[in-house]
CSV table of C-alpha atoms in Angstrom, one decimal:
chain,number,residue,atom,x,y,z
A,25,MET,CA,-14.0,-29.1,36.6
A,26,GLN,CA,-17.7,-29.6,36.2
A,27,HIS,CA,-18.3,-25.9,36.0
A,28,ARG,CA,-16.6,-25.5,32.7
A,29,PRO,CA,-18.9,-27.9,30.7
A,30,LEU,CA,-21.9,-26.3,32.5
A,31,ALA,CA,-20.8,-22.8,31.5
A,32,GLN,CA,-20.2,-23.9,27.9
A,33,ARG,CA,-23.6,-25.7,27.7
A,34,ARG,CA,-25.3,-22.5,29.0
A,35,ALA,CA,-23.5,-20.5,26.3
A,36,GLY,CA,-25.1,-22.8,23.7
A,37,ILE,CA,-21.8,-24.4,22.6
A,38,PRO,CA,-22.4,-27.8,20.9
A,39,ARG,CA,-21.7,-30.8,23.0
A,40,PHE,CA,-19.3,-32.3,20.5
A,41,VAL,CA,-17.0,-29.3,21.1
A,42,TRP,CA,-16.7,-29.3,24.9
A,43,ALA,CA,-17.1,-33.0,25.4
A,44,ARG,CA,-13.8,-33.7,23.5
A,45,GLY,CA,-11.7,-32.0,26.1
A,46,ILE,CA,-10.0,-29.7,23.6
A,47,TYR,CA,-9.6,-26.1,24.7
A,48,LEU,CA,-12.5,-24.1,23.1
A,49,GLY,CA,-10.1,-21.5,21.9
A,50,TRP,CA,-8.6,-24.0,19.3
A,51,TRP,CA,-12.1,-24.7,18.0
A,52,ILE,CA,-12.6,-21.0,17.7
A,53,ALA,CA,-9.3,-20.6,15.8
A,54,GLY,CA,-10.5,-23.4,13.5
A,55,ALA,CA,-13.8,-21.7,12.8
A,56,ILE,CA,-11.9,-18.4,12.2
A,57,THR,CA,-9.8,-20.2,9.6
A,58,LEU,CA,-13.0,-20.8,7.5
A,59,VAL,CA,-14.0,-17.2,8.0
A,60,SER,CA,-10.6,-16.0,6.8
A,61,PHE,CA,-11.0,-18.2,3.7
A,62,ALA,CA,-14.4,-16.8,3.0
A,63,ARG,CA,-13.4,-13.2,2.9
A,64,VAL,CA,-10.5,-13.7,0.5
A,65,PRO,CA,-12.6,-12.8,-2.7
A,66,PHE,CA,-12.3,-9.1,-1.6
A,67,PHE,CA,-8.5,-9.3,-1.3
A,68,ASN,CA,-6.2,-7.7,-3.8
A,69,PRO,CA,-4.7,-10.7,-5.6
A,70,VAL,CA,-8.2,-12.0,-6.4
A,71,LEU,CA,-9.3,-8.6,-7.8
A,72,GLY,CA,-6.1,-8.7,-9.9
A,73,ILE,CA,-7.4,-11.8,-11.7
A,74,PHE,CA,-10.7,-10.0,-12.6
A,75,ILE,CA,-8.8,-6.9,-14.0
A,76,GLY,CA,-8.3,-8.5,-17.5
A,77,PRO,CA,-12.0,-9.6,-18.0
A,78,LEU,CA,-13.3,-6.3,-16.7
A,79,GLU,CA,-10.9,-4.4,-19.0
A,80,ASP,CA,-12.1,-6.5,-21.9
A,81,GLU,CA,-15.8,-6.1,-21.3
A,82,PHE,CA,-16.1,-2.6,-20.1
A,83,GLY,CA,-12.9,-0.9,-21.2
A,84,TRP,CA,-12.2,0.3,-17.6
A,85,SER,CA,-8.6,1.4,-16.9
A,86,ARG,CA,-6.6,-0.3,-14.2
A,87,ALA,CA,-6.7,2.9,-12.1
A,88,THR,CA,-10.5,2.8,-12.3
A,89,ILE,CA,-10.7,-0.8,-11.2
A,90,GLY,CA,-8.1,-0.3,-8.4
A,91,GLY,CA,-10.1,2.8,-7.3
A,92,ALA,CA,-13.0,0.6,-6.3
A,93,LEU,CA,-10.6,-1.3,-4.0
A,94,SER,CA,-9.3,1.9,-2.6
A,95,ALA,CA,-12.8,3.4,-2.0
A,96,GLY,CA,-13.8,0.3,-0.1
A,97,THR,CA,-10.6,0.4,2.0
A,98,LEU,CA,-11.2,4.0,2.9
A,99,ALA,CA,-14.9,3.3,3.8
A,100,GLY,CA,-13.8,0.6,6.1
A,101,ALA,CA,-11.1,2.8,7.6
A,102,ALA,CA,-13.7,5.6,8.3
A,103,ALA,CA,-16.0,3.1,10.1
A,104,ALA,CA,-13.3,1.5,12.2
A,105,PRO,CA,-13.1,4.1,15.0
A,106,PHE,CA,-16.8,3.7,15.7
A,107,LEU,CA,-16.7,-0.1,15.4
A,108,GLY,CA,-13.8,-1.1,17.6
A,109,ARG,CA,-15.4,-0.5,21.0
A,110,TYR,CA,-18.5,-2.5,20.0
A,111,VAL,CA,-16.4,-5.5,19.0
A,112,ASP,CA,-14.6,-5.3,22.4
A,113,ARG,CA,-18.0,-5.1,24.1
A,114,TYR,CA,-20.0,-7.8,22.2
A,115,GLY,CA,-17.3,-10.0,20.8
A,116,GLY,CA,-16.5,-11.0,17.3
A,117,ARG,CA,-19.1,-13.6,16.7
A,118,TYR,CA,-21.9,-11.4,15.4
A,119,PHE,CA,-19.6,-9.3,13.3
A,120,MET,CA,-18.1,-12.4,11.7
A,121,VAL,CA,-21.4,-14.1,10.9
A,122,GLY,CA,-23.1,-11.0,9.7
A,123,GLY,CA,-20.1,-9.9,7.8
A,124,ILE,CA,-19.7,-13.2,5.9
A,125,ILE,CA,-23.4,-13.3,5.0
A,126,LEU,CA,-23.2,-9.8,3.5
A,127,VAL,CA,-19.9,-10.6,1.7
A,128,GLY,CA,-21.6,-13.6,0.1
A,129,LEU,CA,-24.6,-11.5,-1.0
A,130,LEU,CA,-22.4,-8.7,-2.4
A,131,LEU,CA,-20.3,-11.2,-4.4
A,132,ILE,CA,-23.5,-12.6,-6.0
A,133,LEU,CA,-24.7,-9.1,-6.8
A,134,LEU,CA,-21.3,-8.3,-8.4
A,135,SER,CA,-22.1,-11.0,-11.0
A,136,VAL,CA,-24.8,-8.7,-12.5
A,137,VAL,CA,-23.1,-5.3,-12.5
A,138,GLN,CA,-23.4,-3.2,-15.7
A,139,GLU,CA,-22.0,0.2,-14.7
A,140,VAL,CA,-18.9,1.3,-12.9
A,141,TRP,CA,-20.8,3.0,-10.1
A,142,GLN,CA,-22.5,-0.3,-9.3
A,143,PHE,CA,-19.1,-2.0,-9.2
A,144,TYR,CA,-17.8,0.7,-6.8
A,145,ILE,CA,-20.7,0.4,-4.4
A,146,LEU,CA,-20.8,-3.4,-4.3
A,147,TYR,CA,-17.1,-4.1,-4.3
A,148,GLY,CA,-16.4,-1.2,-2.0
A,149,LEU,CA,-18.9,-2.5,0.7
A,150,GLY,CA,-17.5,-6.0,0.4
A,151,ARG,CA,-13.9,-4.7,0.7
A,152,ALA,CA,-14.8,-2.7,3.8
A,153,LEU,CA,-16.5,-5.7,5.4
A,154,ALA,CA,-13.7,-8.1,4.6
A,155,ILE,CA,-10.6,-6.1,5.6
A,156,VAL,CA,-12.0,-4.0,8.5
A,157,VAL,CA,-15.2,-5.5,10.1
A,158,ILE,CA,-14.3,-9.2,9.8
A,159,ASP,CA,-10.6,-8.6,10.3
A,160,MET,CA,-11.2,-6.7,13.5
A,161,ALA,CA,-13.5,-9.4,14.8
A,162,ILE,CA,-10.9,-12.0,14.1
A,163,LEU,CA,-8.1,-10.1,15.8
A,164,VAL,CA,-10.1,-9.2,18.9
A,165,THR,CA,-11.3,-12.8,19.3
A,166,ILE,CA,-7.9,-14.4,18.9
A,167,ALA,CA,-6.3,-11.8,21.2
A,168,ASN,CA,-8.9,-12.5,23.9
A,169,TRP,CA,-8.7,-16.3,23.8
A,170,PHE,CA,-4.9,-16.6,23.7
A,171,ILE,CA,-1.9,-14.9,25.3
A,172,ARG,CA,1.1,-17.3,25.4
A,173,HIS,CA,-0.1,-19.1,22.3
A,174,ARG,CA,-1.4,-16.0,20.5
A,175,GLY,CA,1.1,-16.2,17.7
A,176,ARG,CA,0.4,-19.9,17.1
A,177,ALA,CA,-3.4,-19.3,17.1
A,178,LEU,CA,-3.2,-16.4,14.7
A,179,GLY,CA,-0.9,-18.4,12.5
A,180,LEU,CA,-3.5,-21.1,12.4
A,181,SER,CA,-6.2,-18.6,11.4
A,182,MET,CA,-4.0,-17.2,8.7
A,183,VAL,CA,-4.0,-20.7,7.1
A,184,GLY,CA,-7.6,-19.9,5.9
A,185,MET,CA,-6.6,-16.6,4.3
A,186,ARG,CA,-3.5,-17.9,2.6
A,187,GLY,CA,-5.2,-21.1,1.6
A,188,GLY,CA,-8.0,-19.0,0.1
A,189,MET,CA,-5.5,-17.1,-1.9
A,190,ALA,CA,-4.2,-20.4,-3.2
A,191,VAL,CA,-7.6,-22.0,-4.0
A,192,ILE,CA,-9.8,-19.1,-4.9
A,193,PRO,CA,-7.8,-18.0,-7.9
A,194,LEU,CA,-8.1,-21.5,-9.3
A,195,ILE,CA,-11.8,-21.4,-8.7
A,196,VAL,CA,-12.0,-18.1,-10.5
A,197,LEU,CA,-9.9,-19.4,-13.4
A,198,LEU,CA,-12.1,-22.5,-13.7
A,199,PHE,CA,-15.4,-20.6,-13.8
A,200,ILE,CA,-14.0,-18.0,-16.2
A,201,SER,CA,-12.8,-20.8,-18.5
A,202,LEU,CA,-16.1,-22.7,-18.3
A,203,PHE,CA,-18.5,-19.7,-18.1
A,204,ASP,CA,-17.4,-16.1,-17.5
A,205,TRP,CA,-16.3,-13.7,-14.8
A,206,ARG,CA,-19.9,-13.2,-13.7
A,207,ALA,CA,-20.3,-16.8,-12.9
A,208,ALA,CA,-17.0,-16.7,-10.9
A,209,PHE,CA,-18.3,-13.9,-8.7
A,210,ALA,CA,-21.6,-15.7,-8.0
A,211,ALA,CA,-19.8,-19.0,-7.2
A,212,LEU,CA,-17.5,-17.2,-4.7
A,213,GLY,CA,-20.5,-15.7,-3.0
A,214,VAL,CA,-22.3,-19.0,-2.5
A,215,LEU,CA,-19.0,-20.6,-1.3
A,216,ALA,CA,-18.4,-17.9,1.3
A,217,ILE,CA,-21.8,-18.4,2.9
A,218,VAL,CA,-21.8,-22.2,2.8
A,219,ILE,CA,-18.4,-22.8,4.4
A,220,ALA,CA,-18.1,-20.1,7.1
A,221,VAL,CA,-21.4,-18.9,8.6
A,222,LEU,CA,-22.5,-22.0,10.6
A,223,PRO,CA,-19.1,-22.9,12.2
A,224,ALA,CA,-18.6,-19.3,13.4
A,225,TRP,CA,-22.1,-19.1,14.8
A,226,LEU,CA,-21.7,-22.4,16.7
A,227,VAL,CA,-18.4,-22.0,18.4
A,228,VAL,CA,-17.1,-18.4,18.4
A,229,ARG,CA,-17.7,-16.6,21.8
A,230,ARG,CA,-16.4,-13.2,23.1
A,231,ARG,CA,-13.9,-14.2,25.8
A,232,PRO,CA,-12.9,-17.3,27.7
A,233,GLU,CA,-14.1,-15.9,31.0
A,234,ASP,CA,-17.6,-15.8,29.6
A,235,VAL,CA,-17.8,-19.6,29.5
A,236,GLY,CA,-15.8,-20.3,32.7
A,237,LEU,CA,-12.4,-20.7,31.0
A,238,ARG,CA,-9.1,-18.8,30.9
A,239,PRO,CA,-6.9,-17.7,28.0
A,240,ASP,CA,-4.7,-20.5,26.6
A,241,GLY,CA,-6.8,-23.0,28.5
A,242,ASP,CA,-5.0,-22.3,31.7
A,243,ARG,CA,-6.6,-23.2,35.1
A,244,ALA,CA,-8.6,-20.5,36.7
A,245,THR,CA,-6.6,-18.2,39.0
A,246,THR,CA,-7.7,-16.0,41.8
A,247,LEU,CA,-9.8,-13.1,40.3
A,248,ARG,CA,-10.4,-9.7,41.8
A,249,ALA,CA,-13.1,-7.2,40.9
A,250,THR,CA,-11.9,-4.2,38.8
A,251,GLU,CA,-14.0,-1.1,39.1
A,252,GLY,CA,-17.3,-3.0,38.7
A,253,ARG,CA,-16.3,-4.4,35.4
A,254,GLU,CA,-15.5,-8.0,34.4
A,255,PRO,CA,-13.2,-10.0,36.6
A,256,PHE,CA,-9.5,-9.2,35.9
A,257,PRO,CA,-6.8,-11.8,36.7
A,258,ALA,CA,-4.3,-10.7,39.4
A,259,ALA,CA,-1.4,-12.2,37.5
A,260,ALA,CA,-0.3,-14.0,34.3
A,261,ASP,CA,-2.3,-11.9,32.0
A,262,ASP,CA,-2.0,-9.1,29.4
A,263,PRO,CA,-1.5,-5.5,30.6
A,264,ARG,CA,-4.7,-3.5,30.8
A,265,TRP,CA,-4.0,-0.5,28.6
A,266,THR,CA,-6.6,2.0,27.7
A,267,VAL,CA,-6.6,3.7,24.3
A,268,ARG,CA,-5.7,7.0,25.8
A,269,GLU,CA,-2.7,5.5,27.6
A,270,ALA,CA,-1.5,3.7,24.4
A,271,ILE,CA,-1.6,6.7,22.1
A,272,ARG,CA,0.5,8.7,24.5
A,273,THR,CA,3.5,6.3,24.0
A,274,ARG,CA,6.2,6.7,21.4
A,275,PRO,CA,6.1,2.9,20.5
A,276,PHE,CA,2.5,3.2,19.5
A,277,TRP,CA,3.2,5.8,16.8
A,278,LEU,CA,6.4,4.0,15.6
A,279,LEU,CA,4.4,0.7,15.3
A,280,LEU,CA,1.5,2.5,13.6
A,281,PHE,CA,3.5,4.2,10.9
A,282,GLY,CA,5.8,1.2,10.4
A,283,THR,CA,2.9,-1.1,9.8
A,284,ALA,CA,1.1,1.5,7.7
A,285,GLN,CA,4.0,1.1,5.1
A,286,LEU,CA,3.3,-2.6,5.0
A,287,PHE,CA,-0.4,-2.0,4.3
A,288,MET,CA,0.4,0.3,1.4
A,289,VAL,CA,3.0,-1.9,-0.2
A,290,SER,CA,1.3,-5.3,0.3
A,291,GLY,CA,-2.0,-4.1,-1.1
A,292,ALA,CA,-0.5,-2.5,-4.2
A,293,VAL,CA,2.0,-5.3,-5.0
A,294,ASN,CA,-0.6,-8.1,-4.4
A,295,LEU,CA,-3.1,-6.4,-6.7
A,296,SER,CA,-0.5,-5.9,-9.4
A,297,LEU,CA,1.0,-9.4,-9.5
A,298,VAL,CA,-1.2,-11.0,-12.2
A,299,PRO,CA,-1.2,-7.9,-14.5
A,300,HIS,CA,2.6,-7.4,-14.0
A,301,LEU,CA,3.4,-11.0,-14.9
A,302,GLU,CA,1.1,-10.8,-18.0
A,303,ASP,CA,2.7,-7.6,-19.1
A,304,ASN,CA,6.1,-9.2,-18.8
A,305,GLY,CA,5.2,-12.0,-21.2
A,306,LEU,CA,3.6,-14.7,-19.0
A,307,SER,CA,0.2,-16.2,-19.8
A,308,ARG,CA,-2.8,-15.5,-17.6
A,309,THR,CA,-3.0,-19.2,-16.7
A,310,THR,CA,0.7,-19.2,-15.6
A,311,ALA,CA,0.2,-16.0,-13.7
A,312,ILE,CA,-2.7,-17.4,-11.8
A,313,ILE,CA,-0.8,-20.6,-11.0
A,314,VAL,CA,2.1,-18.5,-9.7
A,315,ILE,CA,-0.4,-16.7,-7.4
A,316,SER,CA,-1.6,-20.1,-6.1
A,317,VAL,CA,2.0,-21.2,-5.4
A,318,TRP,CA,2.6,-17.8,-3.7
A,319,ALA,CA,-0.4,-18.4,-1.5
A,320,VAL,CA,0.6,-21.9,-0.6
A,321,MET,CA,3.9,-20.7,0.5
A,322,GLY,CA,2.0,-18.1,2.5
A,323,VAL,CA,0.3,-20.9,4.4
A,324,VAL,CA,3.7,-22.2,5.4
A,325,GLY,CA,4.9,-18.7,6.2
A,326,GLY,CA,1.8,-18.0,8.3
A,327,MET,CA,2.4,-21.0,10.5
A,328,LEU,CA,6.1,-20.2,10.7
A,329,GLY,CA,5.3,-16.6,11.6
A,330,GLY,CA,3.2,-17.8,14.5
A,331,GLU,CA,6.0,-20.0,15.8
A,332,VAL,CA,8.5,-17.1,15.3
A,333,ARG,CA,6.4,-14.9,17.6
A,334,GLN,CA,6.5,-17.5,20.3
A,335,ARG,CA,10.3,-17.2,20.4
A,336,VAL,CA,11.4,-13.8,19.2
A,337,ALA,CA,10.0,-10.3,20.1
A,338,ILE,CA,8.1,-8.5,17.4
A,339,ARG,CA,10.5,-5.6,17.2
A,340,TYR,CA,13.3,-8.0,16.1
A,341,ALA,CA,11.5,-10.5,14.1
A,342,LEU,CA,9.3,-8.3,11.9
A,343,PRO,CA,12.2,-6.0,10.6
A,344,VAL,CA,14.2,-9.1,9.5
A,345,VAL,CA,11.2,-10.5,7.6
A,346,LEU,CA,10.6,-7.1,6.0
A,347,CYS,CA,14.1,-7.1,4.6
A,348,PHE,CA,13.4,-10.5,2.9
A,349,THR,CA,10.1,-9.1,1.6
A,350,ALA,CA,11.8,-6.1,0.1
A,351,SER,CA,14.4,-8.3,-1.6
A,352,ALA,CA,11.6,-10.3,-3.2
A,353,VAL,CA,10.0,-7.1,-4.6
A,354,VAL,CA,13.4,-6.2,-6.1
A,355,TRP,CA,13.4,-9.6,-7.8
A,356,LEU,CA,9.8,-9.1,-9.0
A,357,ILE,CA,10.9,-6.1,-11.1
A,358,PHE,CA,13.0,-8.3,-13.3
A,359,VAL,CA,10.7,-11.3,-13.6
A,360,ASP,CA,10.1,-12.1,-17.2
A,361,ARG,CA,10.2,-15.9,-17.3
A,362,ALA,CA,8.1,-18.6,-15.7
A,363,TRP,CA,11.0,-20.0,-13.5
A,364,MET,CA,11.7,-16.5,-12.2
A,365,ALA,CA,8.0,-16.1,-11.4
A,366,TYR,CA,7.8,-19.3,-9.5
A,367,LEU,CA,11.0,-18.4,-7.5
A,368,PHE,CA,9.4,-15.1,-6.6
A,369,ALA,CA,6.2,-17.0,-5.5
A,370,VAL,CA,8.2,-19.1,-3.1
A,371,TRP,CA,10.4,-16.3,-1.9
A,372,HIS,CA,7.8,-13.5,-1.5
A,373,GLY,CA,5.0,-15.9,-0.5
A,374,LEU,CA,7.0,-17.3,2.4
A,375,ALA,CA,8.2,-13.9,3.6
A,376,PHE,CA,4.8,-12.3,3.3
A,377,GLY,CA,3.2,-15.2,5.1
A,378,VAL,CA,5.6,-14.9,8.0
A,379,GLN,CA,5.0,-11.1,8.1
A,380,LEU,CA,1.2,-11.3,8.4
A,381,PRO,CA,0.7,-12.8,11.9
A,382,LEU,CA,3.6,-10.7,13.2
A,383,HIS,CA,2.2,-7.4,12.2
A,384,GLN,CA,-1.4,-8.4,13.1
A,385,ILE,CA,-0.4,-9.4,16.6
A,386,SER,CA,1.9,-6.4,17.2
A,387,PHE,CA,-0.6,-4.1,18.9
A,388,PRO,CA,-2.2,-6.8,21.2
A,389,ASP,CA,1.3,-7.9,22.2
A,390,TYR,CA,2.3,-4.4,23.1
A,391,PHE,CA,-0.9,-3.2,24.7
A,392,GLY,CA,-2.9,-6.2,25.8
A,393,ARG,CA,-6.2,-7.8,24.9
A,394,TRP,CA,-8.7,-5.7,26.9
A,395,SER,CA,-8.9,-2.8,24.4
A,396,VAL,CA,-7.8,-4.5,21.2
A,397,GLY,CA,-10.9,-3.4,19.2
A,398,ALA,CA,-10.8,0.2,20.4
A,399,ILE,CA,-7.0,0.5,19.7
A,400,ARG,CA,-7.7,-1.1,16.3
A,401,GLY,CA,-10.3,1.6,15.7
A,402,VAL,CA,-7.6,4.2,16.1
A,403,THR,CA,-4.9,2.5,14.0
A,404,ALA,CA,-7.2,1.3,11.2
A,405,PRO,CA,-7.9,4.7,9.6
A,406,VAL,CA,-4.1,5.3,9.2
A,407,GLN,CA,-3.2,1.8,8.1
A,408,PHE,CA,-6.1,1.4,5.7
A,409,GLY,CA,-5.6,4.9,4.4
A,410,PHE,CA,-2.2,3.9,3.3
A,411,ASN,CA,-3.6,0.6,2.1
A,412,ALA,CA,-6.1,2.5,-0.1
A,413,ALA,CA,-3.5,4.8,-1.5
A,414,GLY,CA,-1.3,1.9,-2.7
A,415,PRO,CA,-3.5,0.4,-5.4
A,416,LEU,CA,-4.7,3.8,-6.6
A,417,LEU,CA,-1.1,5.0,-6.8
A,418,VAL,CA,0.2,1.9,-8.6
A,419,GLY,CA,-2.7,2.3,-11.1
A,420,ILE,CA,-1.9,5.9,-11.8
A,421,VAL,CA,1.8,5.2,-12.2
A,422,PHE,CA,1.2,2.3,-14.5
A,423,ASP,CA,-1.3,4.3,-16.7
A,424,ALA,CA,1.3,7.1,-16.9
A,425,ARG,CA,4.4,5.0,-17.6
A,426,GLY,CA,3.1,1.7,-18.8
A,427,SER,CA,5.2,-0.2,-16.3
A,428,TYR,CA,5.2,-1.1,-12.6
A,429,ASP,CA,9.0,-0.9,-12.2
A,430,LEU,CA,9.3,2.6,-10.7
A,431,ILE,CA,6.6,2.1,-8.1
A,432,PHE,CA,8.0,-1.3,-7.1
A,433,ALA,CA,11.4,0.3,-6.5
A,434,ILE,CA,9.7,3.0,-4.3
A,435,PHE,CA,7.9,0.2,-2.4
A,436,VAL,CA,11.3,-1.4,-1.6
A,437,GLY,CA,12.4,1.8,0.1
A,438,LEU,CA,9.1,2.0,2.1
A,439,LEU,CA,9.6,-1.6,3.4
A,440,MET,CA,13.1,-0.7,4.6
A,441,LEU,CA,11.6,2.4,6.3
A,442,ALA,CA,9.0,0.2,8.0
A,443,ALA,CA,11.7,-2.1,9.3
A,444,VAL,CA,13.6,0.8,10.9
A,445,LEU,CA,10.5,2.2,12.6
A,446,ILE,CA,9.3,-1.1,14.0
A,447,PHE,CA,12.8,-1.9,15.3
A,448,LEU,CA,12.8,1.4,17.2
A,449,ALA,CA,9.5,0.6,18.9
A,450,LYS,CA,10.6,-0.7,22.2
A,451,PRO,CA,7.6,-2.0,24.2
A,452,PRO,CA,6.5,0.5,26.8
A,453,ARG,CA,5.7,0.1,30.5
A,454,LEU,CA,2.2,0.4,31.7
A,455,PRO,CA,1.7,3.8,33.3
A,456,ALA,CA,1.4,4.0,37.1
A,457,THR,CA,2.1,0.3,37.7
A,458,ASP,CA,4.9,-2.2,37.5
A,459,GLU,CA,2.6,-5.1,38.1
A,460,LEU,CA,1.8,-5.9,34.5
A,461,GLN,CA,4.2,-5.1,31.6
A,462,ALA,CA,4.1,-5.5,27.9
A,463,PRO,CA,6.2,-8.2,26.4
A,464,ALA,CA,9.9,-7.5,25.9
């Protein structure tokens, strides 16, 4: 077993990590938890908190503010096809570290914006980094370090994101109360850099094979050379799909358009939560506390989602969760009292938390870990195109009707459509071989 610490020492991994005997993948999942936390300021619920202050100071409409989010989402989607292959090749470490540094700097610059075009450029770049570059790096890294425990590891990494959605709104509320929204942006930028850069740099590595380990911490098995590329395990590993093989299967497209509905609905509903609750008579403070409760339940749901994936196939688990999510959106339409809002926070927060690791892990589970980034590069333009359309559409409908009720009702239908599409996505067999198959 001496070769493992030696390989890890040569990779520059700190001694306190490999000397404790804990599988390096779990240390990496822990570092990713902090990275996930640090990117939350560019997520929809946090921008929703800034909508009121930005309206008050600049007079921007909700469609205008939501447009910055949509622009950033589309920019990230456009970059994804060119980015995925490089994340596969070089690993997620550099993309996480560089992405978080830039996210922090952009948040600090957002504290001094004066014009809408400045807001669009800064927020758009940060949004693209947070939801595409860093997200892709996280997914590729987790998919490579775990196979059997992939759901559990991704559920752990989701704790950072959902925890961020619980804590960061309270930080924003504190700084807005004591200072103003500009101070809140600056504080979030400093926080992102301080908590996430160093842990990711110290422990995140591309693949376990690079440091003499195996996925899930398994003992090394007999390896065979594969076309002059990296060693590929003869058994007990993911199928080795290429992008071309994957996109020729029917399940790929069912999964893609099923998950695309989730991206549209989740982005728009999450952005609209605080304004919708305020419009229905709740105070801004109550609305932000509701968001925090919602996010805390998301932490529980994220861990639960990881465990669900260990026991139930994606095509069965995810549609059931989407039905619960849709029912919570129906409830949201009628929320006009604090107790109803808190019930929604528990209901939707738990369902949305379970949903996240399941849909994130769907493509790696179906098509393996070896081309995760490249496949993500194909799926991201569609998924994030839908995600960008959601906030823009919800802003337009609100500006036209003065209410979110109609668009929320439409979103319920889209969630049910997503459930049907994903259920129909039966995992395919790897072409030209029966040796390695996708999970059933």
